[in-house]
């Protein structure tokens, strides 16, 4: 247990503020007037760092149905920092990691795309995305979670593509994490990933706090 307590924990989650599309807040209580501070939050279920459930694209499975064991485990960090805008990511781009992946491992794709989040037209409309071949590879390899920095694993302006990629991953049991940040802070090729979405009854997705522990895995 001590090695977990001593491990370097790296936050891979965006902070929610008015720069996040789909998030807003209003004052509900004030310390001077009511004796405490509180805010009313309104959050789109796929805003900021979030996780998708199969129900997001019409399949069976909601965000509250994920078991805790599904939301943690070893994850490979794939360096794709030289990726081009709009590029399709293939299995070949995983390099040597592709030969080391075991069933139940997860993938974190480090593209540096989070740096564009204050430029919505680039962040959302020119994102690098998962190819059909990579989605199929993830399913065949038994990937547990697939984490990406862009707000989606596929082109949100192409309904056919975004539906196909999400459904392919969902049907293969791959959990999708989108809107990650700070992957550049990861120094190990493999980390222990923990991704905890809000437990929303019958939810199609939810904001999530995602962290990586830099321990031997």
GROMACS .gro file of C-alpha atoms in nm:
model
  217
    1UNK     CA    1   0.000   0.000   0.000
    2UNK     CA    2   0.282   0.240   0.082
    3UNK     CA    3   0.406   0.244  -0.277
    4UNK     CA    4   0.063   0.374  -0.384
    5UNK     CA    5   0.076   0.650  -0.123
    6UNK     CA    6   0.423   0.747  -0.242
    7UNK     CA    7   0.335   0.736  -0.611
    8UNK     CA    8   0.334   1.050  -0.820
    9UNK     CA    9  -0.030   1.122  -0.911
   10UNK     CA   10  -0.090   1.328  -1.224
   11UNK     CA   11  -0.425   1.493  -1.294
   12UNK     CA   12  -0.535   1.446  -1.655
   13UNK     CA   13  -0.862   1.640  -1.616
   14UNK     CA   14  -0.966   1.984  -1.736
   15UNK     CA   15  -1.097   2.227  -1.474
   16UNK     CA   16  -1.454   2.343  -1.532
   17UNK     CA   17  -1.494   2.715  -1.589
   18UNK     CA   18  -1.658   2.944  -1.843
   19UNK     CA   19  -1.400   2.843  -2.105
   20UNK     CA   20  -1.554   2.494  -2.123
   21UNK     CA   21  -1.830   2.472  -2.384
   22UNK     CA   22  -2.144   2.327  -2.229
   23UNK     CA   23  -2.069   2.442  -1.874
   24UNK     CA   24  -2.225   2.729  -1.682
   25UNK     CA   25  -2.282   2.820  -1.320
   26UNK     CA   26  -2.485   3.063  -1.112
   27UNK     CA   27  -2.466   3.175  -0.752
   28UNK     CA   28  -2.709   2.979  -0.535
   29UNK     CA   29  -2.599   3.087  -0.187
   30UNK     CA   30  -2.364   3.356  -0.056
   31UNK     CA   31  -2.164   3.342   0.264
   32UNK     CA   32  -2.255   3.691   0.381
   33UNK     CA   33  -2.625   3.647   0.311
   34UNK     CA   34  -2.693   3.278   0.368
   35UNK     CA   35  -2.405   3.160   0.586
   36UNK     CA   36  -2.239   2.946   0.320
   37UNK     CA   37  -2.133   2.954  -0.044
   38UNK     CA   38  -2.293   2.734  -0.310
   39UNK     CA   39  -2.334   2.737  -0.686
   40UNK     CA   40  -2.586   2.584  -0.925
   41UNK     CA   41  -2.404   2.405  -1.207
   42UNK     CA   42  -2.533   2.324  -1.554
   43UNK     CA   43  -2.314   2.077  -1.741
   44UNK     CA   44  -2.355   1.913  -2.082
   45UNK     CA   45  -2.286   1.543  -2.023
   46UNK     CA   46  -1.997   1.544  -2.272
   47UNK     CA   47  -1.834   1.872  -2.170
   48UNK     CA   48  -1.472   1.898  -2.065
   49UNK     CA   49  -1.298   1.580  -1.955
   50UNK     CA   50  -1.569   1.317  -1.975
   51UNK     CA   51  -1.651   0.954  -2.039
   52UNK     CA   52  -1.897   0.810  -2.289
   53UNK     CA   53  -2.146   0.530  -2.229
   54UNK     CA   54  -2.291   0.310  -2.506
   55UNK     CA   55  -2.625   0.491  -2.469
   56UNK     CA   56  -2.452   0.797  -2.618
   57UNK     CA   57  -2.495   0.635  -2.959
   58UNK     CA   58  -2.810   0.435  -2.905
   59UNK     CA   59  -2.664   0.113  -2.764
   60UNK     CA   60  -2.739  -0.064  -2.437
   61UNK     CA   61  -2.532   0.056  -2.143
   62UNK     CA   62  -2.534   0.367  -1.928
   63UNK     CA   63  -2.264   0.551  -1.736
   64UNK     CA   64  -2.388   0.437  -1.394
   65UNK     CA   65  -2.358   0.073  -1.501
   66UNK     CA   66  -1.978   0.074  -1.519
   67UNK     CA   67  -1.827  -0.131  -1.238
   68UNK     CA   68  -1.537   0.027  -1.044
   69UNK     CA   69  -1.301  -0.245  -1.168
   70UNK     CA   70  -1.367  -0.131  -1.525
   71UNK     CA   71  -1.248   0.220  -1.443
   72UNK     CA   72  -0.889   0.151  -1.341
   73UNK     CA   73  -0.589  -0.045  -1.459
   74UNK     CA   74  -0.257  -0.032  -1.643
   75UNK     CA   75  -0.238   0.208  -1.937
   76UNK     CA   76   0.020   0.257  -2.209
   77UNK     CA   77   0.112   0.616  -2.297
   78UNK     CA   78   0.145   0.653  -2.675
   79UNK     CA   79   0.340   0.957  -2.792
   80UNK     CA   80   0.169   1.107  -3.096
   81UNK     CA   81   0.277   1.463  -3.029
   82UNK     CA   82   0.373   1.520  -3.393
   83UNK     CA   83   0.023   1.432  -3.517
   84UNK     CA   84  -0.130   1.654  -3.784
   85UNK     CA   85  -0.468   1.823  -3.758
   86UNK     CA   86  -0.744   1.597  -3.888
   87UNK     CA   87  -0.516   1.293  -3.909
   88UNK     CA   88  -0.649   0.940  -3.880
   89UNK     CA   89  -0.455   0.743  -3.617
   90UNK     CA   90  -0.363   0.389  -3.725
   91UNK     CA   91  -0.239   0.085  -3.530
   92UNK     CA   92   0.101   0.128  -3.697
   93UNK     CA   93   0.147   0.460  -3.515
   94UNK     CA   94   0.146   0.282  -3.180
   95UNK     CA   95   0.499   0.164  -3.253
   96UNK     CA   96   0.649  -0.099  -3.024
   97UNK     CA   97   0.366  -0.063  -2.775
   98UNK     CA   98   0.140  -0.253  -3.013
   99UNK     CA   99   0.340  -0.572  -2.950
  100UNK     CA  100   0.337  -0.531  -2.571
  101UNK     CA  101  -0.032  -0.465  -2.509
  102UNK     CA  102  -0.215  -0.729  -2.307
  103UNK     CA  103  -0.592  -0.780  -2.273
  104UNK     CA  104  -0.723  -0.543  -2.007
  105UNK     CA  105  -0.462  -0.276  -2.074
  106UNK     CA  106  -0.571   0.078  -2.161
  107UNK     CA  107  -0.429   0.334  -2.403
  108UNK     CA  108  -0.364   0.705  -2.349
  109UNK     CA  109  -0.297   0.886  -2.678
  110UNK     CA  110  -0.073   1.186  -2.611
  111UNK     CA  111  -0.130   1.423  -2.903
  112UNK     CA  112  -0.092   1.756  -2.725
  113UNK     CA  113  -0.433   1.849  -2.864
  114UNK     CA  114  -0.544   1.994  -2.533
  115UNK     CA  115  -0.336   2.302  -2.615
  116UNK     CA  116  -0.604   2.399  -2.869
  117UNK     CA  117  -0.895   2.397  -2.627
  118UNK     CA  118  -0.919   2.778  -2.621
  119UNK     CA  119  -0.959   2.774  -3.000
  120UNK     CA  120  -1.291   2.590  -3.046
  121UNK     CA  121  -1.277   2.581  -3.426
  122UNK     CA  122  -0.946   2.392  -3.414
  123UNK     CA  123  -1.011   2.190  -3.098
  124UNK     CA  124  -1.345   2.054  -3.217
  125UNK     CA  125  -1.336   2.074  -3.595
  126UNK     CA  126  -0.980   1.971  -3.686
  127UNK     CA  127  -0.913   1.702  -3.426
  128UNK     CA  128  -0.694   1.398  -3.493
  129UNK     CA  129  -0.914   1.093  -3.472
  130UNK     CA  130  -0.927   0.717  -3.439
  131UNK     CA  131  -0.928   0.521  -3.764
  132UNK     CA  132  -1.161   0.228  -3.816
  133UNK     CA  133  -0.853   0.004  -3.820
  134UNK     CA  134  -0.737   0.131  -3.480
  135UNK     CA  135  -1.084   0.095  -3.331
  136UNK     CA  136  -1.098  -0.266  -3.454
  137UNK     CA  137  -0.746  -0.327  -3.322
  138UNK     CA  138  -0.848  -0.199  -2.977
  139UNK     CA  139  -1.141  -0.439  -2.972
  140UNK     CA  140  -0.932  -0.735  -3.089
  141UNK     CA  141  -0.663  -0.663  -2.829
  142UNK     CA  142  -0.913  -0.633  -2.545
  143UNK     CA  143  -0.833  -0.270  -2.464
  144UNK     CA  144  -1.017  -0.164  -2.148
  145UNK     CA  145  -1.014   0.217  -2.180
  146UNK     CA  146  -0.911   0.446  -2.464
  147UNK     CA  147  -0.824   0.800  -2.357
  148UNK     CA  148  -0.778   1.092  -2.597
  149UNK     CA  149  -0.713   1.465  -2.565
  150UNK     CA  150  -0.959   1.590  -2.830
  151UNK     CA  151  -1.326   1.623  -2.732
  152UNK     CA  152  -1.411   1.317  -2.941
  153UNK     CA  153  -1.248   1.002  -3.079
  154UNK     CA  154  -1.400   1.078  -3.420
  155UNK     CA  155  -1.500   1.366  -3.646
  156UNK     CA  156  -1.797   1.532  -3.476
  157UNK     CA  157  -1.894   1.695  -3.806
  158UNK     CA  158  -1.931   1.358  -3.980
  159UNK     CA  159  -2.228   1.176  -3.829
  160UNK     CA  160  -2.152   0.851  -4.011
  161UNK     CA  161  -1.792   0.843  -3.889
  162UNK     CA  162  -1.858   0.951  -3.532
  163UNK     CA  163  -2.138   0.695  -3.498
  164UNK     CA  164  -1.938   0.413  -3.657
  165UNK     CA  165  -1.626   0.462  -3.445
  166UNK     CA  166  -1.813   0.503  -3.116
  167UNK     CA  167  -2.037   0.203  -3.179
  168UNK     CA  168  -1.746  -0.015  -3.288
  169UNK     CA  169  -1.559   0.062  -2.966
  170UNK     CA  170  -1.869   0.029  -2.747
  171UNK     CA  171  -1.968  -0.306  -2.897
  172UNK     CA  172  -1.616  -0.431  -2.831
  173UNK     CA  173  -1.630  -0.330  -2.466
  174UNK     CA  174  -1.387  -0.039  -2.494
  175UNK     CA  175  -1.460   0.251  -2.256
  176UNK     CA  176  -1.403   0.594  -2.411
  177UNK     CA  177  -1.245   0.889  -2.228
  178UNK     CA  178  -1.235   1.223  -2.411
  179UNK     CA  179  -1.110   1.574  -2.339
  180UNK     CA  180  -0.798   1.473  -2.146
  181UNK     CA  181  -0.518   1.718  -2.069
  182UNK     CA  182  -0.168   1.727  -1.918
  183UNK     CA  183  -0.053   1.402  -2.077
  184UNK     CA  184   0.280   1.575  -2.138
  185UNK     CA  185   0.344   1.546  -1.763
  186UNK     CA  186   0.358   1.166  -1.784
  187UNK     CA  187   0.717   1.043  -1.775
  188UNK     CA  188   0.661   0.666  -1.777
  189UNK     CA  189   0.560   0.460  -2.080
  190UNK     CA  190   0.303   0.278  -1.865
  191UNK     CA  191   0.095   0.411  -1.575
  192UNK     CA  192  -0.194   0.310  -1.352
  193UNK     CA  193  -0.503   0.486  -1.485
  194UNK     CA  194  -0.808   0.577  -1.275
  195UNK     CA  195  -1.108   0.738  -1.447
  196UNK     CA  196  -1.418   0.808  -1.239
  197UNK     CA  197  -1.729   0.952  -1.407
  198UNK     CA  198  -2.015   1.105  -1.214
  199UNK     CA  199  -2.267   0.830  -1.139
  200UNK     CA  200  -2.565   0.966  -1.330
  201UNK     CA  201  -2.864   0.734  -1.343
  202UNK     CA  202  -2.925   0.619  -1.702
  203UNK     CA  203  -2.658   0.863  -1.820
  204UNK     CA  204  -2.523   0.865  -2.176
  205UNK     CA  205  -2.196   1.006  -2.043
  206UNK     CA  206  -2.060   1.217  -1.760
  207UNK     CA  207  -1.780   1.451  -1.657
  208UNK     CA  208  -1.491   1.257  -1.505
  209UNK     CA  209  -1.188   1.307  -1.284
  210UNK     CA  210  -0.903   1.117  -1.445
  211UNK     CA  211  -0.564   1.059  -1.283
  212UNK     CA  212  -0.254   0.857  -1.360
  213UNK     CA  213  -0.029   0.702  -1.096
  214UNK     CA  214   0.333   0.667  -1.201
  215UNK     CA  215   0.406   0.327  -1.049
  216UNK     CA  216   0.547   0.000  -1.180
  217UNK     CA  217   0.264  -0.179  -1.358
   0.00000   0.00000   0.00000
